[in-house]
Coordinates of C-alpha atoms and ligand atoms in Angstrom, one line a residue:
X9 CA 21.5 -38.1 15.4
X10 CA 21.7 -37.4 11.3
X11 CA 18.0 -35.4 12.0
X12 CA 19.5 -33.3 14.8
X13 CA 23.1 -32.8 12.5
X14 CA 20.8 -31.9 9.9
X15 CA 18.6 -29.5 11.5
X16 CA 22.3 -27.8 13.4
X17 CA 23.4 -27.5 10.2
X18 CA 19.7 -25.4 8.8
X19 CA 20.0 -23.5 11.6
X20 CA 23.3 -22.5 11.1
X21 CA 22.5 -21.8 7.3
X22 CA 19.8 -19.6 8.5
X23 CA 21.8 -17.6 10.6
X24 CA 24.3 -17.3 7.6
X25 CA 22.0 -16.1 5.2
X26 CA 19.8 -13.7 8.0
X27 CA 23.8 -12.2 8.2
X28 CA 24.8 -12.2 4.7
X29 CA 21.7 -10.4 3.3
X30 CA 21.9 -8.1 6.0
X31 CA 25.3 -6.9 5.4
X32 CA 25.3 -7.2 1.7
X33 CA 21.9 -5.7 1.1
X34 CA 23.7 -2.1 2.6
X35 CA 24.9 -1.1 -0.8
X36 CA 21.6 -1.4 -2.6
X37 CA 18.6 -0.5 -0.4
X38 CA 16.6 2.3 -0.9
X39 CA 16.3 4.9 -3.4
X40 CA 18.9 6.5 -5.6
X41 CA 21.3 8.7 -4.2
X42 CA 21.6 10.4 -7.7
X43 CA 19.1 11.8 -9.4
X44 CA 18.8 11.7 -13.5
X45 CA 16.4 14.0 -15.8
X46 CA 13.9 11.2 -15.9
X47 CA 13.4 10.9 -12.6
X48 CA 13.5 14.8 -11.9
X49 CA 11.0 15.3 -14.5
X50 CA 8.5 12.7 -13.5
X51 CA 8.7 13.9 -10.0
X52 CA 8.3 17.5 -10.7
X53 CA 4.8 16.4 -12.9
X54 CA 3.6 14.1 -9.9
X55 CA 4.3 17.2 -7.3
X56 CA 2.4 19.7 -9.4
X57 CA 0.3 17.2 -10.9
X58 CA -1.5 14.3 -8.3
X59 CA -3.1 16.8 -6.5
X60 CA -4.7 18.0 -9.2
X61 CA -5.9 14.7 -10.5
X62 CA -7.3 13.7 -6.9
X63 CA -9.4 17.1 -7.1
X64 CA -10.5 16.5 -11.0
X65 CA -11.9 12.9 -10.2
X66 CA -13.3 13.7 -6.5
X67 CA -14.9 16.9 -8.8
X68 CA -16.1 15.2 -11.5
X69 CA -18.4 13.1 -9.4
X70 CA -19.5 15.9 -7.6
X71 CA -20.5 18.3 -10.3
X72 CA -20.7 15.9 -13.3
X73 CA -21.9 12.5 -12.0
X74 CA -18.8 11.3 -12.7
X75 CA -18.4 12.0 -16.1
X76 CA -14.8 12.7 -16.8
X77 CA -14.6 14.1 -19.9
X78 CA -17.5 16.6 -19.1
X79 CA -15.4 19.1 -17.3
X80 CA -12.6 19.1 -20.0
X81 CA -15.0 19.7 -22.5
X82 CA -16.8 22.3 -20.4
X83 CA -14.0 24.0 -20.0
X84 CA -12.7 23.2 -24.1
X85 CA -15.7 25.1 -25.3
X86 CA -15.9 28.2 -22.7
X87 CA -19.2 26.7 -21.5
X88 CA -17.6 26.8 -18.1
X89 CA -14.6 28.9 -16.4
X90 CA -12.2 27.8 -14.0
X91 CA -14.1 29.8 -11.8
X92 CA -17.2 28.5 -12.5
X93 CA -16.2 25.0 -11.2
X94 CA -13.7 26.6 -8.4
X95 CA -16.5 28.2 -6.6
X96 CA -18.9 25.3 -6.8
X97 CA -16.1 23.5 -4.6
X98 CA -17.1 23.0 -1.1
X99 CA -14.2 25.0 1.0
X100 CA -12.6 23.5 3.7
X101 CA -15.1 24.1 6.9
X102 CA -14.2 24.2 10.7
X103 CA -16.8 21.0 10.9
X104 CA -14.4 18.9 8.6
X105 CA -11.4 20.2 10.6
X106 CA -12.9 18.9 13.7
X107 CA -13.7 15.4 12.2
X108 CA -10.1 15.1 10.3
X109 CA -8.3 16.1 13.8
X110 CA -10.2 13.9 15.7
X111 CA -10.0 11.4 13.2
X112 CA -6.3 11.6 13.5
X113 CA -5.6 11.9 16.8
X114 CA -7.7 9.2 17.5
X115 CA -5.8 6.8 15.2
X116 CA -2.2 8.0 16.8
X117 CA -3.8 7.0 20.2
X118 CA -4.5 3.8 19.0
X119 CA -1.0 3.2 17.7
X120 CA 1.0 4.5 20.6
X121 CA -0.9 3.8 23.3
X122 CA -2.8 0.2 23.4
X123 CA 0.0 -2.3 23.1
X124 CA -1.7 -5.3 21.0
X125 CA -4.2 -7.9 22.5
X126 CA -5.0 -9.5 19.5
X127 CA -2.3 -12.1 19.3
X128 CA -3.1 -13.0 22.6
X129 CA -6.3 -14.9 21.5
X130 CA -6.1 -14.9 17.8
X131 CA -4.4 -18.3 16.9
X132 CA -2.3 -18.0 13.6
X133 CA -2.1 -14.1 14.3
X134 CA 1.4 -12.3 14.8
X135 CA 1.2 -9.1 16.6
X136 CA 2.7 -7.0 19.5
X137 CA 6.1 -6.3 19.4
X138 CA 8.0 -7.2 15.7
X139 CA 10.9 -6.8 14.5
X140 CA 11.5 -5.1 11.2
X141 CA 14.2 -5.9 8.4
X142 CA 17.8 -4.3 9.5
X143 CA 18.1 -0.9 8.0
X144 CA 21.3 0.2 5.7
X145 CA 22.9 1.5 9.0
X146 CA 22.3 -1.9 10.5
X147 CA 19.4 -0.5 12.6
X148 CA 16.5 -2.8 13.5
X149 CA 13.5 -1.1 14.3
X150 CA 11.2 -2.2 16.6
X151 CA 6.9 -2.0 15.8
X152 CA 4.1 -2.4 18.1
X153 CA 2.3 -4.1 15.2
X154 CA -1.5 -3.3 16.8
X155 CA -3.0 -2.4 13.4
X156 CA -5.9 -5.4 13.4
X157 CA -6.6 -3.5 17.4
X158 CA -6.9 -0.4 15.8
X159 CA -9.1 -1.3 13.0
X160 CA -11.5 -3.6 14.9
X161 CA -11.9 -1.3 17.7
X162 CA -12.9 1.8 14.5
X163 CA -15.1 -0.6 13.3
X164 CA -17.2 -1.5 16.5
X165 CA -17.2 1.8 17.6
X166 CA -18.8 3.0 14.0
X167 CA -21.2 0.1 13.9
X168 CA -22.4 1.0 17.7
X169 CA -22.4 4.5 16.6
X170 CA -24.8 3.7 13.7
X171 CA -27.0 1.1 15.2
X172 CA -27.5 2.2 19.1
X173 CA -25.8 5.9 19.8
X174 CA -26.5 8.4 16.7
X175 CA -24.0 10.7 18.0
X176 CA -23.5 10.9 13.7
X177 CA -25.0 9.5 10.9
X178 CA -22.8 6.8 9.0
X179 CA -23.1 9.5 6.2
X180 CA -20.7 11.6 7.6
X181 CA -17.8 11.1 5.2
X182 CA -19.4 11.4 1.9
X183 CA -21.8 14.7 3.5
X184 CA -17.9 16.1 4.2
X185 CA -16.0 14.6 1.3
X186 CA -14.7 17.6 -0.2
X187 CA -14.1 19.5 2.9
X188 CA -12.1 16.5 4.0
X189 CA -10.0 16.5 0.8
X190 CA -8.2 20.0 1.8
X191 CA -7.6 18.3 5.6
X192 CA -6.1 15.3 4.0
X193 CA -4.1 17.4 1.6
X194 CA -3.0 19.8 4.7
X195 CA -1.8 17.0 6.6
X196 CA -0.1 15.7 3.9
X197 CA 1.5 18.5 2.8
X198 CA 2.5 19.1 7.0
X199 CA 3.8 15.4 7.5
X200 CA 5.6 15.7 4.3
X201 CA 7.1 19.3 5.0
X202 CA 8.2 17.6 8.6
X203 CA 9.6 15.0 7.6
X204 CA 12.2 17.3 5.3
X205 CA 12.8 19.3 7.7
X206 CA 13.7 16.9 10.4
X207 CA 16.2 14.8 8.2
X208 CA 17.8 18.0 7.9
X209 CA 18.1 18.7 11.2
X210 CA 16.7 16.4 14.1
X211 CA 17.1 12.4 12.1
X212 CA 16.2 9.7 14.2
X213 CA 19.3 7.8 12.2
X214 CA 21.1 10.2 10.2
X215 CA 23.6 7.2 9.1
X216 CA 20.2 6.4 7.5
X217 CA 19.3 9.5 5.4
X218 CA 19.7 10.0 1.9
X219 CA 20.2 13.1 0.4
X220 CA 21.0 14.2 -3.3
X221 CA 21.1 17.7 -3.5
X222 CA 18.1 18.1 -5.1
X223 CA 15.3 19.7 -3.2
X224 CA 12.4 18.7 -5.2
X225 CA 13.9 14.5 -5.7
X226 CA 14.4 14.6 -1.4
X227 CA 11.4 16.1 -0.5
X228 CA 9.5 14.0 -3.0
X229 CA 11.8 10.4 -2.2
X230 CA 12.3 11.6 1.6
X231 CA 15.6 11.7 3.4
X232 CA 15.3 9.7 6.5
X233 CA 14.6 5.9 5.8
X234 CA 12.7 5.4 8.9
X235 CA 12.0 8.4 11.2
X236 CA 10.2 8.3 14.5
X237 CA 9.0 10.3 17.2
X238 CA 9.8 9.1 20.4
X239 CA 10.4 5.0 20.8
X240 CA 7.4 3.9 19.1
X241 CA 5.6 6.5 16.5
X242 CA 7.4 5.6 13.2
X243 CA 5.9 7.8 10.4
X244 CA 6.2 4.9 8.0
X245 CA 4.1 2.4 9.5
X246 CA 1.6 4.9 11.1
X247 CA 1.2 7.0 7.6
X248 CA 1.1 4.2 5.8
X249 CA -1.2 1.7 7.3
X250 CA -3.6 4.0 9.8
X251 CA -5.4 6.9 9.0
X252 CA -6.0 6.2 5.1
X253 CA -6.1 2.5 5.3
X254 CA -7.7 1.8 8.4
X255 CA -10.6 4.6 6.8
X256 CA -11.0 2.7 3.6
X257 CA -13.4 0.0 5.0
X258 CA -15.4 3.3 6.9
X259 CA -15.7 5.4 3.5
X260 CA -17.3 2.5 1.5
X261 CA -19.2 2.5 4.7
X262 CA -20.3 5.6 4.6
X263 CA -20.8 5.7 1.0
X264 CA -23.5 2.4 1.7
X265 CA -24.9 4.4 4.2
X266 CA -25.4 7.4 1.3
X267 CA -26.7 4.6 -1.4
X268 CA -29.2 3.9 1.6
X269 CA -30.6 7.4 2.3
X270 CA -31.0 8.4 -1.4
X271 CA -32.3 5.5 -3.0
X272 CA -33.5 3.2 -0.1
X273 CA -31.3 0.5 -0.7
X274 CA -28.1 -0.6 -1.0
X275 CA -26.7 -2.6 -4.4
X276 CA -25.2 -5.9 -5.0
X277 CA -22.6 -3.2 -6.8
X278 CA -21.8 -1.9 -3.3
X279 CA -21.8 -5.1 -1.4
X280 CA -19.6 -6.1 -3.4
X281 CA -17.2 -3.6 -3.4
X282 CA -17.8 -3.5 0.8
X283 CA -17.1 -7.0 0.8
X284 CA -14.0 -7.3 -1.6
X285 CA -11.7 -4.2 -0.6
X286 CA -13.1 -5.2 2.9
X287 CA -11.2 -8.4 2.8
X288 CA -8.2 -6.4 1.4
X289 CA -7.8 -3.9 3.8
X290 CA -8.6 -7.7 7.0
X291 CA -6.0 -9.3 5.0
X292 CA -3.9 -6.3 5.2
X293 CA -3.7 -5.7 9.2
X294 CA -3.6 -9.9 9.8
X295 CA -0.4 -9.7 7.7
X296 CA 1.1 -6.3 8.9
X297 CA 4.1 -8.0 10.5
X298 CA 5.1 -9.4 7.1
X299 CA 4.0 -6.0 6.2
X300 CA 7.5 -5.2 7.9
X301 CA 9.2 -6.9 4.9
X302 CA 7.9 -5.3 1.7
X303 CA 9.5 -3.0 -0.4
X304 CA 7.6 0.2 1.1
X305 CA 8.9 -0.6 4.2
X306 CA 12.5 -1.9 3.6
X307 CA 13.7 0.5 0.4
X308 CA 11.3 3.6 0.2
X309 CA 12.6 6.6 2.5
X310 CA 9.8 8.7 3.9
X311 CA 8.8 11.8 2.0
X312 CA 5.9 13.4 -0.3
X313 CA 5.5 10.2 -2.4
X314 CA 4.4 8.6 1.0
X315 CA 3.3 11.2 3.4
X316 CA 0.9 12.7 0.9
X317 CA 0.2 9.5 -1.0
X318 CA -0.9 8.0 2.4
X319 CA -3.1 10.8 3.2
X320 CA -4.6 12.1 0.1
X321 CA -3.9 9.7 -2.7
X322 CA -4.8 6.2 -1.1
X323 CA -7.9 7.1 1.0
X324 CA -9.4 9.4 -2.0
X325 CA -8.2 7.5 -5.2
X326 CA -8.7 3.6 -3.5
X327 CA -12.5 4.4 -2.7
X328 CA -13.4 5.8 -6.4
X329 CA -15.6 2.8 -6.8
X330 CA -17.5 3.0 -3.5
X331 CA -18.3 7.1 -4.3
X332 CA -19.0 6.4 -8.1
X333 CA -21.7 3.7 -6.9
X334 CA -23.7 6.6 -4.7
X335 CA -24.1 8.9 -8.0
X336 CA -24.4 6.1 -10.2
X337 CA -26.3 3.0 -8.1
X338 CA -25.6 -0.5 -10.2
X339 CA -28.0 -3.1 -9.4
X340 CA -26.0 -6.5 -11.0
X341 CA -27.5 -9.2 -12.5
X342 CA -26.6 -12.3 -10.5
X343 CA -24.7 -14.6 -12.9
X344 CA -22.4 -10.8 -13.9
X345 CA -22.3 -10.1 -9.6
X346 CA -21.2 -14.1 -9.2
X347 CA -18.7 -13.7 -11.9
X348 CA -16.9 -10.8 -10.4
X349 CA -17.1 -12.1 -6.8
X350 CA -15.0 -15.3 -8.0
X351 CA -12.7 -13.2 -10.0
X352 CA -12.0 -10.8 -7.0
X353 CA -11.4 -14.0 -4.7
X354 CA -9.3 -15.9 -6.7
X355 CA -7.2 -13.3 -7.0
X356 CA -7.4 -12.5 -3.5
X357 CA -6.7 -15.9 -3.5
X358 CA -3.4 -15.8 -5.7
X359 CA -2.5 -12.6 -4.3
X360 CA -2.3 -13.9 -0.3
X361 CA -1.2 -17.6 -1.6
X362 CA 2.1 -16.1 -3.1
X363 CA 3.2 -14.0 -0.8
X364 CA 2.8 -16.8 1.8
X365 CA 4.8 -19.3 -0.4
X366 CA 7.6 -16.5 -0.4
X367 CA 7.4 -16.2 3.2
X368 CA 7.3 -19.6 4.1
X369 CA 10.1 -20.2 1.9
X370 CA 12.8 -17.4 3.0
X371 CA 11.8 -17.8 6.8
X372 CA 12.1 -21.8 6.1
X373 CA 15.3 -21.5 4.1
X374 CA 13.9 -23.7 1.7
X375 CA 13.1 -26.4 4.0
X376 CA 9.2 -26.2 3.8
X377 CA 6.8 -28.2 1.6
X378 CA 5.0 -26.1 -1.4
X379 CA 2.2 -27.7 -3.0
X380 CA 3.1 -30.7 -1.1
X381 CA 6.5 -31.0 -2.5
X382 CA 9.9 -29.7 -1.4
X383 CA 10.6 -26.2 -3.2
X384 CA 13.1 -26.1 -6.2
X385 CA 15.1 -23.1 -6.4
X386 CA 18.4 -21.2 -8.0
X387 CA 21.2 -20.9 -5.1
X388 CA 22.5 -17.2 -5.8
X389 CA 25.7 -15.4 -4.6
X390 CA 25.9 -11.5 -4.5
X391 CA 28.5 -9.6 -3.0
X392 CA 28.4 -7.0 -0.6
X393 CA 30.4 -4.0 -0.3
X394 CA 32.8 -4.3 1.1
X395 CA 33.7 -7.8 -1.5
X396 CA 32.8 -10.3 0.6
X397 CA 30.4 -13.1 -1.4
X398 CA 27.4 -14.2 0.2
X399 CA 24.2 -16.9 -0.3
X400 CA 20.5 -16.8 -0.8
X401 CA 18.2 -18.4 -3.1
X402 CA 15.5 -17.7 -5.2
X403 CA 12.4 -20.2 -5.4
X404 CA 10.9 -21.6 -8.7
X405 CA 8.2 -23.3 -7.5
X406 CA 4.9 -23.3 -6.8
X407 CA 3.7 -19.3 -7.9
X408 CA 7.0 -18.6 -7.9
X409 CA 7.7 -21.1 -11.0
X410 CA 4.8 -19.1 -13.4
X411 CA 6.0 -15.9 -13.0
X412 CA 7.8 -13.5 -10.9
X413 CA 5.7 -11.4 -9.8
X414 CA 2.8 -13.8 -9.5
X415 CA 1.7 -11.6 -6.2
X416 CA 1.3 -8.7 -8.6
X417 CA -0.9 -10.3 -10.9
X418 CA -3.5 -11.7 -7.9
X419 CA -3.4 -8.1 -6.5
X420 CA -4.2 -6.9 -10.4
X421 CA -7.2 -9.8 -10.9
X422 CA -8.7 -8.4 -7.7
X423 CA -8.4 -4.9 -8.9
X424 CA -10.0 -5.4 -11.9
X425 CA -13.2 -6.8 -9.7
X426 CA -13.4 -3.9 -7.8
X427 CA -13.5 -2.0 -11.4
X428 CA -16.0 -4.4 -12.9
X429 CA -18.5 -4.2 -10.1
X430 CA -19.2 -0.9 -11.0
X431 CA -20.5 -2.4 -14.4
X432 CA -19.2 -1.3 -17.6
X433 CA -21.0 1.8 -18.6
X434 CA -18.5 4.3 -17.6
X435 CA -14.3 5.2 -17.0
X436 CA -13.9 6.7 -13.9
X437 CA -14.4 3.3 -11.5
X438 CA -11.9 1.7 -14.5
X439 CA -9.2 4.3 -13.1
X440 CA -7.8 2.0 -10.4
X441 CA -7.0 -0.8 -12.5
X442 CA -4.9 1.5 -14.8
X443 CA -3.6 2.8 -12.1
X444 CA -2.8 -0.3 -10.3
X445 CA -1.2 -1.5 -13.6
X446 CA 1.1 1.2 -13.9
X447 CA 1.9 1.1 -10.4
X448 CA 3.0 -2.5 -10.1
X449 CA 4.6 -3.1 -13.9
X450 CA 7.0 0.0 -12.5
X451 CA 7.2 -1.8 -9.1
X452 CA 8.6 -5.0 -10.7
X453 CA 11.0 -3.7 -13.4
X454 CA 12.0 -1.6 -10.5
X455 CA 12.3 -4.4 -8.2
X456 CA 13.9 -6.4 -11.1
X457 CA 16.5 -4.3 -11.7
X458 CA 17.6 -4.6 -8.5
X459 CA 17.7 -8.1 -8.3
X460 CA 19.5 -8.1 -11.5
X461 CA 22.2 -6.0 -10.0
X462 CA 22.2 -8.0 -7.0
X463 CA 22.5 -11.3 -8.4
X464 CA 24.1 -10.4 -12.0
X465 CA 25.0 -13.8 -13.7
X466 CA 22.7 -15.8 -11.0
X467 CA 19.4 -13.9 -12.0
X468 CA 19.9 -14.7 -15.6
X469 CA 19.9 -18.2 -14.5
X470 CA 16.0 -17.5 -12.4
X471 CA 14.8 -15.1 -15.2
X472 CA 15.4 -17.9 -17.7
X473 CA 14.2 -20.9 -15.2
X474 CA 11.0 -18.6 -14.8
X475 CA 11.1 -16.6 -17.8
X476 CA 7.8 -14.5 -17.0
X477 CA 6.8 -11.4 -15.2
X478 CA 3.3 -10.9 -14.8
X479 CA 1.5 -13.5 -17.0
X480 CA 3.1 -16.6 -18.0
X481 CA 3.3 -17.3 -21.7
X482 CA 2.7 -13.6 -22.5
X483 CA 4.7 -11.1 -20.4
Ligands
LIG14 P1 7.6 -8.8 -3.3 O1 6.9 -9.4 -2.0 O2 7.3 -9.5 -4.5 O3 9.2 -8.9 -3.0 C1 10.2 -8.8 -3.9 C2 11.5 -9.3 -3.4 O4 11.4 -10.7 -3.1 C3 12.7 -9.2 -4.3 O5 13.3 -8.0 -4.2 C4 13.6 -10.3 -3.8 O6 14.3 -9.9 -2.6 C5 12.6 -11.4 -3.3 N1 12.4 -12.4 -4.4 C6 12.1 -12.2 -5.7 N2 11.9 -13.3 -6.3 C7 12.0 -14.3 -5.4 C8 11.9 -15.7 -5.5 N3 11.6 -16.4 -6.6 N4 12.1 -16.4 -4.3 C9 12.4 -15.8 -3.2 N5 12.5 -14.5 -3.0 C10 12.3 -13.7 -4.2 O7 7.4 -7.3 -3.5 P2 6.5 -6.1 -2.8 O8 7.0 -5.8 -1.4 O9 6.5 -5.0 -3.8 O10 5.0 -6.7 -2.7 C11 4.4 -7.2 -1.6 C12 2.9 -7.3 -1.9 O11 2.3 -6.0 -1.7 C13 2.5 -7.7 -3.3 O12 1.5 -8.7 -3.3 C14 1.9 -6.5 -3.9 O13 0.9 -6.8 -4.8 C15 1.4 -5.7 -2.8 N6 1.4 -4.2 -3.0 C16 0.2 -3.5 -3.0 C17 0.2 -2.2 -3.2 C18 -1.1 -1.4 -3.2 O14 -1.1 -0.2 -3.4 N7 -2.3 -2.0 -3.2 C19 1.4 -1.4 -3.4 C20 2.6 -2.2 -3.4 C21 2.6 -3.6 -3.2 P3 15.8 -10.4 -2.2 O15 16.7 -9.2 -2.4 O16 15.6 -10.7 -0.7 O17 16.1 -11.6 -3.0

């Protein structure tokens, strides 16, 4: 009787909290709706600027085996014009437009028209039809998560492509890197130039859209929060999870494949990047419901920053270690290789480990066991609104008791492995750890900030129960 009382009495408490952040979470979700000079100026320098970067780094390798100070200094001492490197560019060509649009169009016919059969048979997996977080309107979307479907069925059609049919050879994205840059960067520019347009004028929510007045802030931030075509193609989920993510595992792929033809084998340094950002981008699509849940998906509106990011930035910038090992083929020594597999799992390791304590522990409302044990945490109130004061709680146990952003750090540890296969001899595979860095350190004092206005007097109390970010005892 006292179990079935206390379980009512959860569920209840669940339903509470499910309500309360829902409603309270209104005032705070997304980004700004003002814009300040810091801001402004940072976007204008990413708009003119990330583009530019993608092209120096995809260039370097191409004309400089990767160097990247070559060019500069090229350039520095009038050994070499602008032009001199523009026209040694590969232009776009009507071959890499006819792989990009089938590319694309067969990844949207993956997503909106095979409902998911995965879930059906994998035990553990969730898939099919899932419902995201409530929207600041108080929309909930609906997904057809089928992202695992879409990326198993790429994979076995490439791997019967390069073992039985031959209609290609499994070179065919590093022969057509270049060319495929300006397709990505086309439909980037498109989806992004869309998406502006139809906030404006067709939203899917308009209660939903943001707009600040500034051109440049909404077309780089996006307007609408979640804008779809039709019931099921949400720009959000597609852009962001299928044609640049689902084509990571297929460009180190195809950059093997190149390491094979040039130099008749394939390096520990490649199978190890293969094998590590492979088990990234699996972990990825198994999770993509909780996917639903992250900050991309429940704060960032849809605009350049992920439109073109998805298309240009993530497939071109994610892989640099896979097209770095073609020019430059590492062969590892075994106890170096062994060290870097171990690092990449165990942050792999961290990485999945702490989001799923998280998971377990919000879905559970704290009645769950972590690390055998029941969960401590810090009860919090915030108010919403309109006033009214509501409940949640923040967990100081298990990963969640070293640091904050424990997930971070994992996803950094693995980064760094990818970096270190590629030996130590040179900077441009080192770029993604850097990058990563920056990326996540903004991520959490953004995400921080937040939470402290959220929570005000309550997140004192967590920040000085768990008074670490990243790395405990340092920062
Ligand atoms: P988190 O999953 O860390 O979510 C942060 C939110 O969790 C907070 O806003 C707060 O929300 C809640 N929270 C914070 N502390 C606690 C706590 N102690 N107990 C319970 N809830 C808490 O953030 P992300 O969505 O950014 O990250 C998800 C994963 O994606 C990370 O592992 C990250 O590494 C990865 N990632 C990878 C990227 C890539 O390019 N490879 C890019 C971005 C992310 P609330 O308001 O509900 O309290």
């Amino acid at each position: 009787m006292a179990a079935h009382q206390e379980k009512k009495l959860a569920e209840e408490r669940k339903h509470q909290n499910i309500q309360n952040d829902t409603k309270a979470s209104q005032g705070q979700w997304g980004r700004a709706w003002e814009v300040d000079w810091f801001s402004l100026a940072s976007i204008l320098f990413l708009l003119m600027f990330a583009p530019l970067i993608v092209y120096y780094f995809i260039m370097s390798c191409a004309q400089y085996q990767c160097s990247l100070t070559d060019p500069l200094l090229d350039l520095l001492t009038g050994n070499k014009h602008l032009s001199d490197i523009w026209n040694r560019t590969p232009m776009l060509t009507y071959r890499a437009a006819a792989i990009y649009s089938l590319w694309v169009t067969f990844q949207v016919f993956l997503y909106v028209s095979i409902p998911d059969f995965c879930h059906k048979f994998l035990p553990g997996y969730v898939g099919g039809v899932q419902e995201g977080a409530v929207t600041p309107a108080g929309v909930v979307n609906k997904y057809e998560i089928n992202g695992l479907q879409a990326w198993i069925i790429t994979h076995v059609l490439w791997f019967a492509n390069a073992s039985f049919f031959h209609f290609f050879s499994p070179t065919i994205i590093f022969d057509n890197w270049i060319p495929l840059l300006w397709c990505a960067n086309i439909l980037g520019y498109a989806v992004s130039t869309f998406a502006m347009i139809k906030g404006y004028f067709f939203p899917t929510n308009a209660k939903d859209c943001k707009f600040t007045g500034n051109f440049f802030y909404d077309y780089m931030m996006g307007i609408e929060f979640n804008p779809r075509i039709g019931k099921w193609f949400d720009f959000k989920l597609f852009f962001n999870g299928r044609p640049g993510i689902v084509a990571w595992t297929l460009i180190n792929l195809s950059f093997a494949a190149k390491q094979q033809e040039l130099y008749g084998e394939v390096t520990n340094s490649m199978i190890l990047v293969n094998v590590l950002q492979g088990i990234y981008v699996l972990d990825f699509f198994w999770n993509e419901a909780w996917y639903l849940k992250t900050i991309d998906i429940c704060h960032d509106h849809f605009g350049w920053y992920l439109g073109w990011g998805d298309c240009v930035w993530l497939p071109y910038l994610y892989t640099l270690q896979g097209l770095y090992l073609v020019y430059h083929p590492v062969q590892l020594c075994t106890a170096y290789a062994t060290g870097v597999l171990m690092l990449g799992l165990l942050g792999y390791y961290i990485f999945r480990m702490t989001n799923h304590q998280k998971d377990l522990f919000r879905r559970t409302n704290g009645n769950c066991r972590i690390w055998g044990k029941k969960p401590e945490y810090i009860e919090c109130s915030y108010l919403s609104v309109d006033g009214t004061k509501y409940y949640s709680k923040l967990m100081t146990s298990g990963f969640w008791g070293w640091a904050r952003h424990f997930n971070y750090t994992g996803d950094l540890m693995g980064s760094l492995a990818y970096c270190l296969a590629c030996g130590l001899e040179h900077m441009l595979p080192y770029f993604y750890i850097v990058y990563m860095t920056i990326l996540l350190t903004h991520r959490c004092l953004r995400d921080e900030h937040r939470c402290s206005s959220k929570y005000g007097k309550d997140w004192k109390r967590y920040t000085a129960a768990v008074p670490y970010r990243l790395l405990p005892g340092i920062f």
